[in-house]
Amino acid sequence: MFGLLDLWNGERVVVFLFVSRILFSVPSALGYEGVALILLAGSGLVVEIFVENSSAVLDQFKTRSGASSGILLATVTLPSLMLSRLIQVSRAVSDHEIGPEWFSYFSLQFWAACSCCFGVVSFFYFILQYCCNSTSCLHLPRPRASICSLFCMVYVLLCYLSSAKKSSSDWYVIMNLAWLFCYGLATVILMKHIVRTFPSSASIGEALLVSSGMILYFGDLFANVLSKMNLISQSQIYNSLEHGSVNEVSTIVQGVLACLLIFPIFYKLVIQMLKSTNFDTAEVQVVHRGMHRGIGSSIVFYASLFITLTVVAPALIYFVEDFHMHPVLWVLGFLFKEPLRRVSLCLYWVFVVCVSVFRFYDISKNSRTERILLRKYYHLVAVLIFVPAVIFEPDFLDLAFGAALAAFLILEMMRVWKIWPFGHMLHQFMNAFTDHRDSEILIVSHFSLLLGCAIPKWMSSGFNDRPLAPFAGILSLGIGDTMASMVGHKYGVLRWSKTGRKTIEGTAAGITSVLASCSILVPVLAASGGYIYSKHWASLVAAVTLTGLMEAYTAQLDNAFIPLLFYTLLCL
């Protein structure tokens, strides 16, 4: 069997401390949820150990080289986040600050997140069963099918007991279990698609985090669509999804992002239709990746994108939420509702972005500044852009984050497909800031930085009694990660491990800088919003320390995981 040194590396120890901190805060009313998190962590650890010691399993998935599987970390990240949010909401419900529908919504979200991760863990467990029948795995201890069966039975039992506690209706319980099963199945399918479509772009854990996050994010939208089509009834599942925190901004952002994610399918269908009619075949033919697309196919791209954004996306938004005006007109009205602050903020953003892009690109071409430091300069730019907006215009920032993410998706499609005339220029520009975690197909760093700052802010919309929580991404990436990299790169001597590049000096600088920023930010928040933050400093120190240690030990994409972990701990 595996020894203790094989079982516990630095990342797994920090994950254990992270889960323990959450379980310490779980009230007795959420006992089933706490046991479910323990079950997920245990099953994720078992599967990660076997996967990382089975070359036959890893060979089936072309993951990013140099990264560990990251299964344990990804398995607990989103369920822990939802449980932390559920704990936060339960405090407010007990104090009658918000209604019980909030608790029902986040309870379903927690079990959905668990189902997404548990589905992938079970999938890998069955793959291990198959691979260990081959000769390449005979030297490894074989995972027993009875263990997986036990995990599945205990998890289903926990889901049943949690659903039965909320309703005495057997139909409600059955619908809940079926709905959760669909979440797990959809996550497995999407994760396999991501790994095979974008080889060497992500580790297994990163693919799991992305796929489960997308299924959770668009699950509400999909449920609303099914209900409008009368394919599902107005059941208690759907009622819990009609949560009060869903507003016009989130609906518009969800609708636009969903249409952009399915846009490649629409674009390829149009190209195939034009190809079948022999219209400008030399120009519109679908070419291999990396080759320049003709002007004809580029025109098709722009026309298809225009139709998607002006017709398809608004139609979806109308269908789901019965908007009273065109979403573009609503956005313009929302912008000019507070014209002085919001228009000034937009001009400020444009100025900072333009100066940063031209300045940093010039530095990258004409100086010897290392690429890792150039990338961290963009983290500091994120601080300059987002901090004023979080303090003074948080609602407008939610919409701005969605618009920026949509723009990033469009630009990345133009870069990957070499759409004339900007595709080649975008590729040259973005390639100047890549590192080993970016593959030849996808450049994920800018997505992870934006989402790392946006998700804590989106999650804090509606009810939030922890004023620092919306700043989780900005503090951990813009301040902590930047200072850790710069100090560690220039002055670091003592390394956390023999093979890693992270240093103790860098980690200490990151932790200290985040705590110093919080000490400055708290009085500003108190003055601007009336927050009172006179306690919980011990909890804050623990959150910052655990996040800093995870950044030092993990081989995963830290821009994706660190803000979620920090936000989870801040909600406690």
Coordinates of C-alpha atoms in Angstrom, one line a residue:
M1 CA 0.0 0.0 0.0
F2 CA 0.9 3.7 -0.2
G3 CA 3.0 5.1 2.6
L4 CA 2.2 8.3 4.5
L5 CA 4.6 10.3 2.5
D6 CA 2.7 9.3 -0.6
L7 CA -0.6 10.2 0.9
W8 CA 0.2 13.6 2.3
N9 CA 1.9 16.3 0.3
G10 CA 1.7 20.0 0.9
E11 CA -1.4 20.6 -1.2
R12 CA -3.3 17.8 0.5
V13 CA -2.4 19.0 3.9
V14 CA -3.6 22.5 3.1
V15 CA -6.9 21.1 1.7
F16 CA -7.3 19.1 4.9
L17 CA -6.9 22.3 7.0
F18 CA -9.3 24.2 4.6
V19 CA -12.0 21.6 5.0
S20 CA -11.5 21.4 8.7
R21 CA -12.0 25.1 9.0
I22 CA -15.3 24.9 7.2
L23 CA -16.5 21.9 9.2
F24 CA -15.6 23.8 12.4
S25 CA -18.2 26.4 11.4
V26 CA -21.0 24.0 10.3
P27 CA -24.0 24.3 12.6
S28 CA -25.9 21.2 13.7
A29 CA -28.8 22.1 11.4
L30 CA -26.4 21.5 8.5
G31 CA -25.1 18.1 9.7
Y32 CA -26.0 16.2 6.5
E33 CA -24.1 18.8 4.4
G34 CA -21.0 18.5 6.7
V35 CA -21.0 14.7 6.4
A36 CA -21.4 15.1 2.6
L37 CA -18.3 17.3 2.4
I38 CA -16.3 14.8 4.4
L39 CA -17.4 12.1 2.1
L40 CA -16.4 14.1 -1.0
A41 CA -13.0 14.9 0.5
G42 CA -12.3 11.3 1.3
S43 CA -13.4 9.9 -2.0
G44 CA -11.5 12.7 -3.9
L45 CA -8.3 11.8 -1.9
V46 CA -8.6 8.1 -2.7
V47 CA -9.2 8.7 -6.4
E48 CA -6.4 11.2 -6.7
I49 CA -3.9 8.9 -5.2
F50 CA -4.8 6.0 -7.5
V51 CA -5.0 8.3 -10.6
E52 CA -1.6 9.9 -10.0
N53 CA -0.1 6.4 -9.7
S54 CA -1.7 5.0 -12.8
S55 CA -0.2 6.0 -16.1
A56 CA -2.9 4.1 -17.9
V57 CA -5.5 6.5 -16.6
L58 CA -3.5 9.6 -17.2
D59 CA -2.7 8.5 -20.8
Q60 CA -6.4 8.6 -21.6
F61 CA -6.6 12.3 -20.9
K62 CA -4.1 14.7 -22.5
T63 CA -3.8 17.0 -19.5
R64 CA -1.5 20.0 -19.0
S65 CA 2.1 18.8 -18.5
G66 CA 3.9 19.5 -15.2
A67 CA 0.6 19.7 -13.2
S68 CA -0.7 17.2 -10.7
S69 CA -4.1 15.8 -11.2
G70 CA -5.7 18.2 -8.7
I71 CA -8.7 16.0 -8.2
L72 CA -8.9 16.4 -4.4
L73 CA -8.6 20.2 -4.6
A74 CA -11.2 20.5 -7.3
T75 CA -13.6 18.1 -5.6
V76 CA -13.9 20.2 -2.5
T77 CA -13.6 23.7 -3.9
L78 CA -17.2 24.4 -5.2
P79 CA -19.0 22.3 -2.6
S80 CA -17.1 24.1 0.2
L81 CA -17.9 27.5 -1.4
M82 CA -21.6 26.6 -1.5
L83 CA -21.6 25.2 2.0
S84 CA -19.8 28.4 3.3
R85 CA -22.5 30.5 1.5
L86 CA -25.2 28.3 3.0
I87 CA -23.7 28.8 6.5
Q88 CA -23.7 32.6 5.9
V89 CA -27.3 32.5 4.7
S90 CA -28.5 30.3 7.6
R91 CA -27.2 33.0 10.1
A92 CA -29.3 35.6 8.4
V93 CA -32.4 33.4 8.2
S94 CA -32.2 32.7 11.9
D95 CA -31.9 36.4 12.6
H96 CA -34.9 37.1 10.2
E97 CA -32.7 39.3 8.0
I98 CA -33.8 37.4 4.8
G99 CA -36.4 34.9 3.9
P100 CA -36.2 31.1 4.0
E101 CA -36.2 30.9 0.2
W102 CA -32.6 31.9 0.2
F103 CA -31.7 28.9 2.4
S104 CA -33.6 26.6 0.0
Y105 CA -31.9 28.0 -3.0
F106 CA -28.3 27.6 -1.6
S107 CA -29.1 24.2 -0.2
L108 CA -30.0 23.0 -3.6
Q109 CA -26.9 24.7 -5.0
F110 CA -24.7 22.9 -2.5
W111 CA -26.1 19.5 -3.3
A112 CA -25.8 20.3 -7.0
A113 CA -22.2 21.1 -6.6
C114 CA -21.6 17.9 -4.6
S115 CA -23.3 15.9 -7.4
C116 CA -21.2 17.5 -10.1
C117 CA -18.0 16.6 -8.2
F118 CA -19.1 13.2 -7.0
G119 CA -20.2 12.2 -10.5
V120 CA -16.7 12.9 -11.8
V121 CA -15.0 11.1 -8.9
S122 CA -17.2 8.1 -9.5
F123 CA -16.4 8.2 -13.2
F124 CA -12.7 8.1 -12.5
Y125 CA -13.2 5.3 -9.9
F126 CA -14.8 3.1 -12.6
I127 CA -12.0 4.0 -15.0
L128 CA -9.5 2.8 -12.4
Q129 CA -11.4 -0.5 -12.1
Y130 CA -11.1 -1.0 -15.8
C131 CA -7.5 0.1 -16.1
C132 CA -6.3 -2.1 -13.2
N133 CA -7.4 -5.1 -15.1
S134 CA -4.6 -4.4 -17.6
T135 CA -1.0 -5.5 -17.1
S136 CA 0.2 -1.9 -16.8
C137 CA -1.4 -1.5 -13.4
L138 CA -0.7 -4.9 -11.8
H139 CA 2.0 -3.4 -9.6
L140 CA -0.6 -1.1 -8.0
P141 CA -3.1 -1.9 -5.2
R142 CA -6.4 -2.3 -7.0
P143 CA -9.3 0.0 -5.8
R144 CA -12.2 -2.0 -4.6
A145 CA -15.5 -1.6 -6.2
S146 CA -17.2 -2.1 -2.8
I147 CA -15.6 1.2 -1.6
C148 CA -17.2 3.2 -4.5
S149 CA -20.5 1.4 -4.0
L150 CA -20.4 2.4 -0.3
F151 CA -19.6 6.0 -1.2
C152 CA -22.5 6.1 -3.6
M153 CA -25.0 4.6 -1.2
V154 CA -24.0 7.0 1.6
Y155 CA -24.1 10.0 -0.7
V156 CA -27.6 9.1 -2.0
L157 CA -28.8 8.5 1.6
L158 CA -27.5 12.0 2.6
C159 CA -29.3 13.6 -0.4
Y160 CA -32.5 11.7 0.5
L161 CA -32.4 12.7 4.2
S162 CA -31.7 16.3 3.3
S163 CA -34.5 16.5 0.8
A164 CA -36.9 14.6 3.1
K165 CA -36.2 17.1 5.9
K166 CA -37.4 20.0 3.6
S167 CA -40.6 18.3 2.4
S168 CA -42.7 15.2 3.3
S169 CA -43.6 14.7 -0.4
D170 CA -42.0 11.6 -2.0
W171 CA -42.4 13.2 -5.4
Y172 CA -40.3 16.2 -4.3
V173 CA -37.5 13.8 -3.0
I174 CA -37.6 11.8 -6.3
M175 CA -37.4 14.9 -8.4
N176 CA -34.5 16.3 -6.3
L177 CA -32.5 13.1 -6.7
A178 CA -33.2 12.9 -10.4
W179 CA -32.2 16.5 -10.9
L180 CA -29.0 16.0 -9.0
F181 CA -28.1 12.9 -11.0
C182 CA -28.5 15.0 -14.2
Y183 CA -26.0 17.6 -12.8
G184 CA -23.4 14.8 -12.2
L185 CA -23.9 13.2 -15.6
A186 CA -23.7 16.6 -17.4
T187 CA -20.5 17.5 -15.6
V188 CA -18.8 14.2 -16.6
I189 CA -19.8 14.7 -20.2
L190 CA -18.6 18.3 -20.3
M191 CA -15.4 17.5 -18.5
K192 CA -14.5 14.8 -21.1
H193 CA -15.4 17.2 -23.9
I194 CA -13.1 20.0 -22.5
V195 CA -10.1 17.7 -22.0
R196 CA -10.4 16.1 -25.5
T197 CA -11.2 19.3 -27.4
F198 CA -8.4 21.3 -25.7
P199 CA -5.6 18.9 -25.0
S200 CA -2.7 20.0 -22.8
S201 CA -4.8 23.1 -21.7
A202 CA -5.8 22.0 -18.2
S203 CA -5.2 19.4 -15.5
I204 CA -8.0 17.0 -14.5
G205 CA -8.8 19.2 -11.5
E206 CA -8.9 22.4 -13.6
A207 CA -11.2 20.7 -16.1
L208 CA -13.4 19.5 -13.2
L209 CA -13.6 23.0 -11.8
V210 CA -14.5 24.6 -15.1
S211 CA -17.1 21.9 -16.1
S212 CA -18.8 21.8 -12.7
G213 CA -18.8 25.6 -12.5
M214 CA -20.4 25.9 -15.9
I215 CA -23.1 23.3 -15.1
L216 CA -23.9 25.1 -11.9
Y217 CA -24.0 28.6 -13.4
F218 CA -26.2 27.7 -16.4
G219 CA -28.3 25.2 -14.5
D220 CA -30.7 27.9 -13.3
L221 CA -31.1 29.2 -16.9
F222 CA -31.7 25.7 -18.3
A223 CA -34.3 25.0 -15.6
N224 CA -36.1 28.2 -16.5
V225 CA -36.1 27.3 -20.2
L226 CA -37.5 23.8 -19.5
S227 CA -40.2 25.3 -17.4
K228 CA -41.2 27.9 -20.0
M229 CA -41.4 25.0 -22.6
N230 CA -43.6 23.0 -20.1
L231 CA -41.1 20.2 -20.2
I232 CA -40.9 20.3 -16.4
S233 CA -43.6 21.4 -14.0
Q234 CA -43.6 24.2 -11.6
S235 CA -42.2 21.9 -9.0
Q236 CA -40.4 22.8 -5.8
I237 CA -37.1 22.4 -7.6
Y238 CA -38.0 25.1 -10.0
N239 CA -39.5 27.3 -7.3
S240 CA -36.2 27.2 -5.4
L241 CA -34.4 28.3 -8.6
E242 CA -36.7 31.3 -8.8
H243 CA -34.6 32.9 -6.1
G244 CA -34.9 36.5 -5.3
S245 CA -31.2 37.2 -6.0
V246 CA -31.7 36.6 -9.7
N247 CA -32.1 40.1 -11.2
E248 CA -31.9 41.8 -14.6
V249 CA -28.1 42.1 -14.6
S250 CA -27.5 38.4 -13.9
T251 CA -30.2 37.3 -16.4
I252 CA -28.6 39.4 -19.2
V253 CA -25.1 38.2 -18.3
Q254 CA -26.2 34.6 -18.2
G255 CA -28.1 34.8 -21.5
V256 CA -25.2 36.5 -23.4
L257 CA -22.6 34.1 -22.1
A258 CA -24.7 31.0 -22.8
C259 CA -25.2 32.2 -26.4
L260 CA -21.5 32.9 -26.9
L261 CA -20.5 29.5 -25.6
I262 CA -22.8 27.8 -28.1
F263 CA -21.8 30.2 -30.8
P264 CA -19.0 28.0 -32.2
I265 CA -21.6 25.3 -33.0
F266 CA -23.8 27.9 -34.8
Y267 CA -20.8 29.3 -36.7
K268 CA -19.6 25.9 -37.9
L269 CA -23.1 25.0 -39.1
V270 CA -23.3 28.2 -41.1
I271 CA -19.9 27.5 -42.6
Q272 CA -20.9 23.9 -43.5
M273 CA -24.1 25.1 -45.1
L274 CA -22.2 27.7 -47.3
K275 CA -19.7 25.0 -48.1
S276 CA -22.4 22.6 -49.3
T277 CA -23.8 25.3 -51.7
N278 CA -20.2 25.8 -53.1
F279 CA -20.5 29.5 -52.3
D280 CA -17.0 31.0 -52.2
T281 CA -15.6 27.6 -51.4
A282 CA -12.0 28.7 -51.4
E283 CA -12.8 31.4 -48.7
V284 CA -15.3 29.9 -46.4
Q285 CA -14.0 26.4 -46.1
V286 CA -13.2 25.2 -42.6
V287 CA -9.5 25.0 -42.2
H288 CA -7.3 23.4 -39.6
R289 CA -6.3 25.2 -36.4
G290 CA -3.4 27.6 -36.8
M291 CA -4.1 28.4 -40.5
H292 CA -5.3 31.8 -41.6
R293 CA -9.0 32.0 -42.4
G294 CA -10.1 33.8 -45.6
I295 CA -12.0 37.0 -45.8
G296 CA -15.2 35.2 -46.7
S297 CA -15.3 33.0 -43.6
S298 CA -14.4 36.1 -41.5
I299 CA -17.4 37.9 -42.8
V300 CA -19.5 34.9 -41.9
F301 CA -18.0 35.0 -38.4
Y302 CA -18.9 38.7 -37.9
A303 CA -22.4 38.3 -39.4
S304 CA -23.1 35.2 -37.2
L305 CA -21.8 37.0 -34.1
F306 CA -24.0 40.0 -34.8
I307 CA -27.1 37.8 -35.2
T308 CA -26.2 36.0 -32.0
L309 CA -25.8 39.1 -29.9
T310 CA -28.7 41.1 -31.3
V311 CA -31.3 38.4 -32.0
V312 CA -30.5 35.1 -30.4
A313 CA -29.3 36.3 -27.0
P314 CA -32.2 38.9 -26.6
A315 CA -34.7 36.2 -27.6
L316 CA -33.4 33.9 -25.0
I317 CA -33.5 36.6 -22.3
Y318 CA -37.1 37.6 -23.3
F319 CA -38.1 33.9 -23.2
V320 CA -36.7 33.3 -19.7
E321 CA -37.5 36.4 -17.8
D322 CA -40.1 38.3 -19.9
F323 CA -38.1 41.5 -20.3
H324 CA -40.1 44.6 -21.0
M325 CA -37.5 46.1 -23.4
H326 CA -34.6 45.1 -25.5
P327 CA -31.6 44.1 -23.3
V328 CA -29.4 46.6 -25.2
L329 CA -31.8 49.4 -24.4
W330 CA -32.0 48.2 -20.8
V331 CA -28.2 48.3 -20.5
L332 CA -28.1 51.8 -21.8
G333 CA -30.8 52.9 -19.4
F334 CA -28.9 51.2 -16.6
L335 CA -25.7 53.0 -17.6
F336 CA -27.3 56.4 -17.8
K337 CA -29.3 56.0 -14.6
E338 CA -26.3 57.3 -12.7
P339 CA -24.5 59.0 -15.6
L340 CA -21.9 60.9 -13.7
R341 CA -20.5 58.0 -11.8
R342 CA -21.0 55.2 -14.2
V343 CA -19.9 57.0 -17.4
S344 CA -16.9 58.4 -15.6
L345 CA -16.1 55.0 -14.3
C346 CA -16.2 53.6 -17.9
L347 CA -13.9 56.4 -19.1
Y348 CA -11.5 55.6 -16.3
W349 CA -11.5 51.9 -17.2
V350 CA -10.8 52.7 -20.9
F351 CA -8.0 55.0 -19.9
V352 CA -6.3 52.5 -17.6
V353 CA -6.7 49.6 -20.0
C354 CA -5.3 51.5 -23.0
V355 CA -2.4 52.8 -21.1
S356 CA -1.6 49.4 -19.6
V357 CA -1.9 47.5 -22.9
F358 CA 0.4 49.9 -24.9
R359 CA 2.9 50.4 -22.0
F360 CA 3.2 46.7 -21.1
Y361 CA 3.4 45.5 -24.6
D362 CA 6.1 48.0 -25.3
I363 CA 8.0 46.8 -22.2
S364 CA 7.7 43.2 -23.3
K365 CA 9.3 44.0 -26.7
N366 CA 12.0 46.4 -25.7
S367 CA 13.1 45.4 -22.2
R368 CA 14.6 42.4 -20.4
T369 CA 11.8 42.3 -17.8
E370 CA 10.9 38.6 -17.3
R371 CA 7.5 37.4 -18.4
I372 CA 6.4 36.4 -14.9
L373 CA 6.8 40.0 -13.7
L374 CA 5.0 41.4 -16.8
R375 CA 2.0 39.1 -16.0
K376 CA 1.9 40.3 -12.4
Y377 CA 1.7 43.9 -13.6
Y378 CA -1.7 43.1 -15.0
H379 CA -2.8 41.9 -11.6
L380 CA -2.0 45.3 -10.2
V381 CA -4.0 46.8 -13.1
A382 CA -6.9 44.7 -12.0
V383 CA -6.7 46.3 -8.5
L384 CA -6.7 49.8 -10.0
I385 CA -9.7 48.9 -12.2
F386 CA -11.9 47.0 -9.8
V387 CA -11.4 48.3 -6.3
P388 CA -13.1 51.7 -6.9
A389 CA -16.0 50.0 -8.6
V390 CA -16.6 47.5 -5.8
I391 CA -16.8 50.3 -3.3
F392 CA -18.9 52.8 -5.2
E393 CA -20.7 51.0 -8.0
P394 CA -21.0 47.3 -7.1
D395 CA -24.2 46.7 -9.1
F396 CA -22.7 48.3 -12.3
L397 CA -19.5 46.2 -11.8
D398 CA -21.5 43.0 -12.0
L399 CA -22.6 44.0 -15.5
A400 CA -19.1 45.2 -16.4
F401 CA -17.6 41.9 -15.4
G402 CA -20.1 40.1 -17.7
A403 CA -19.4 42.5 -20.6
A404 CA -15.6 42.0 -20.1
L405 CA -16.0 38.2 -20.0
A406 CA -18.1 38.3 -23.2
A407 CA -15.4 40.4 -24.9
F408 CA -12.7 38.0 -23.8
L409 CA -14.6 35.1 -25.3
I410 CA -15.1 36.9 -28.6
L411 CA -11.4 37.9 -28.8
E412 CA -10.2 34.4 -28.0
M413 CA -12.4 32.9 -30.7
M414 CA -11.0 35.5 -33.2
R415 CA -7.4 34.6 -32.0
V416 CA -7.9 30.8 -32.2
W417 CA -9.6 30.9 -35.6
K418 CA -7.3 33.6 -37.0
I419 CA -10.3 35.8 -38.0
W420 CA -9.3 38.5 -40.4
P421 CA -8.1 41.2 -39.7
F422 CA -7.5 41.0 -36.0
G423 CA -6.8 37.4 -35.3
H424 CA -3.1 37.4 -36.1
M425 CA -2.5 40.6 -34.2
L426 CA -4.3 39.3 -31.2
H427 CA -2.3 36.1 -31.3
Q428 CA 1.0 38.0 -31.4
F429 CA -0.1 40.3 -28.5
M430 CA -1.4 37.6 -26.2
N431 CA 1.6 35.3 -26.9
A432 CA 3.8 37.9 -25.3
F433 CA 2.2 37.3 -21.9
T434 CA 1.8 33.5 -21.8
D435 CA 3.5 31.0 -19.5
H436 CA 3.7 27.2 -19.2
R437 CA 0.1 26.9 -18.2
D438 CA -1.1 28.2 -21.5
S439 CA -1.4 25.7 -24.4
E440 CA -0.9 26.2 -28.1
I441 CA -4.7 26.2 -28.5
L442 CA -6.1 28.2 -25.5
I443 CA -4.6 31.1 -23.5
V444 CA -6.4 30.9 -20.2
S445 CA -4.5 33.3 -18.0
H446 CA -6.7 36.4 -18.8
F447 CA -9.9 34.4 -18.3
S448 CA -8.8 33.0 -15.0
L449 CA -7.7 36.5 -13.8
L450 CA -11.0 38.1 -14.8
L451 CA -13.1 35.2 -13.4
G452 CA -11.1 35.1 -10.2
C453 CA -12.0 38.8 -9.5
A454 CA -15.6 38.5 -10.8
I455 CA -16.9 35.3 -9.1
P456 CA -16.5 36.5 -5.5
K457 CA -18.3 39.8 -6.5
W458 CA -21.1 37.9 -8.3
M459 CA -21.5 35.5 -5.4
S460 CA -21.8 38.4 -3.0
S461 CA -24.7 40.0 -4.9
G462 CA -27.9 40.1 -3.0
F463 CA -27.3 39.3 0.6
N464 CA -23.8 39.6 2.0
D465 CA -22.9 40.3 5.7
R466 CA -19.1 40.0 5.1
P467 CA -17.9 43.2 3.5
L468 CA -14.5 41.8 2.5
A469 CA -16.0 38.8 0.7
P470 CA -16.5 40.7 -2.7
F471 CA -12.8 41.7 -2.6
A472 CA -11.6 38.1 -2.3
G473 CA -10.3 37.8 -5.9
I474 CA -8.9 41.3 -6.0
L475 CA -7.0 40.9 -2.7
S476 CA -5.7 37.3 -3.3
L477 CA -4.7 37.8 -7.0
G478 CA -4.1 41.6 -7.3
I479 CA -2.3 42.0 -4.0
G480 CA -1.3 38.7 -2.5
D481 CA -0.2 36.7 -5.6
T482 CA 1.5 39.7 -7.1
M483 CA 3.6 40.5 -4.1
A484 CA 4.4 36.8 -3.5
S485 CA 5.7 36.4 -7.1
M486 CA 7.7 39.7 -7.1
V487 CA 9.3 39.2 -3.7
G488 CA 9.9 35.5 -4.2
H489 CA 11.4 36.0 -7.6
K490 CA 13.8 38.8 -6.5
Y491 CA 14.6 37.9 -2.9
G492 CA 13.4 34.4 -2.4
V493 CA 16.0 31.8 -1.1
L494 CA 14.2 29.2 1.0
R495 CA 11.9 27.1 -1.2
W496 CA 8.9 25.2 0.0
S497 CA 9.9 22.1 -1.9
K498 CA 13.0 20.9 -3.9
T499 CA 11.1 20.7 -7.2
G500 CA 8.9 23.8 -6.8
R501 CA 9.7 27.5 -7.4
K502 CA 7.6 29.0 -4.6
T503 CA 9.6 30.5 -1.7
I504 CA 8.9 31.1 1.9
E505 CA 9.8 34.7 1.6
G506 CA 7.4 35.2 -1.3
T507 CA 4.5 33.5 0.6
A508 CA 5.2 35.6 3.7
A509 CA 5.2 38.8 1.6
G510 CA 1.9 37.8 0.0
I511 CA 0.2 37.1 3.3
T512 CA 1.5 40.3 4.9
S513 CA 0.5 42.4 2.0
V514 CA -3.1 41.0 2.0
L515 CA -3.4 41.6 5.8
A516 CA -2.1 45.2 5.3
S517 CA -4.5 45.8 2.5
C518 CA -7.4 44.6 4.6
S519 CA -6.4 46.9 7.5
I520 CA -6.7 49.8 5.1
L521 CA -9.8 48.6 3.2
V522 CA -11.9 47.9 6.3
P523 CA -12.0 51.6 7.5
V524 CA -12.8 52.7 3.9
L525 CA -15.7 50.3 3.7
A526 CA -16.9 51.4 7.1
A527 CA -16.8 55.1 6.0
S528 CA -18.5 54.5 2.6
G529 CA -21.1 51.9 3.4
G530 CA -21.6 52.0 7.1
Y531 CA -20.1 48.5 7.7
I532 CA -19.0 47.6 11.2
Y533 CA -16.1 45.2 11.2
S534 CA -14.7 45.2 14.7
K535 CA -14.2 41.4 15.1
H536 CA -13.3 38.2 13.2
W537 CA -9.7 39.3 12.8
A538 CA -8.5 35.9 13.9
S539 CA -10.7 34.3 11.3
L540 CA -9.4 36.7 8.7
V541 CA -5.8 35.9 9.6
A542 CA -6.5 32.2 9.3
A543 CA -8.2 32.7 5.9
V544 CA -5.3 34.7 4.5
T545 CA -2.7 32.3 5.8
L546 CA -4.5 29.2 4.4
T547 CA -4.9 30.9 1.1
G548 CA -1.2 31.9 1.0
L549 CA -0.1 28.4 1.8
M550 CA -2.3 26.9 -0.9
E551 CA -0.8 29.4 -3.4
A552 CA 2.6 28.2 -2.4
Y553 CA 1.9 24.4 -2.6
T554 CA -0.6 23.9 -5.4
A555 CA 0.5 23.1 -9.0
Q556 CA -3.0 24.0 -10.3
L557 CA -3.9 27.3 -11.9
D558 CA -3.9 29.5 -8.9
N559 CA -5.9 32.3 -10.5
A560 CA -8.8 29.9 -10.7
F561 CA -8.7 28.2 -7.3
I562 CA -7.2 30.8 -4.8
P563 CA -10.0 33.4 -5.1
L564 CA -12.7 30.7 -4.5
L565 CA -10.9 29.3 -1.5
F566 CA -10.4 32.8 -0.1
Y567 CA -14.0 33.8 -0.7
T568 CA -15.1 30.6 1.0
L569 CA -13.1 31.3 4.1
L570 CA -14.2 35.0 4.2
C571 CA -17.9 34.0 4.3
L572 CA -17.3 32.2 7.5

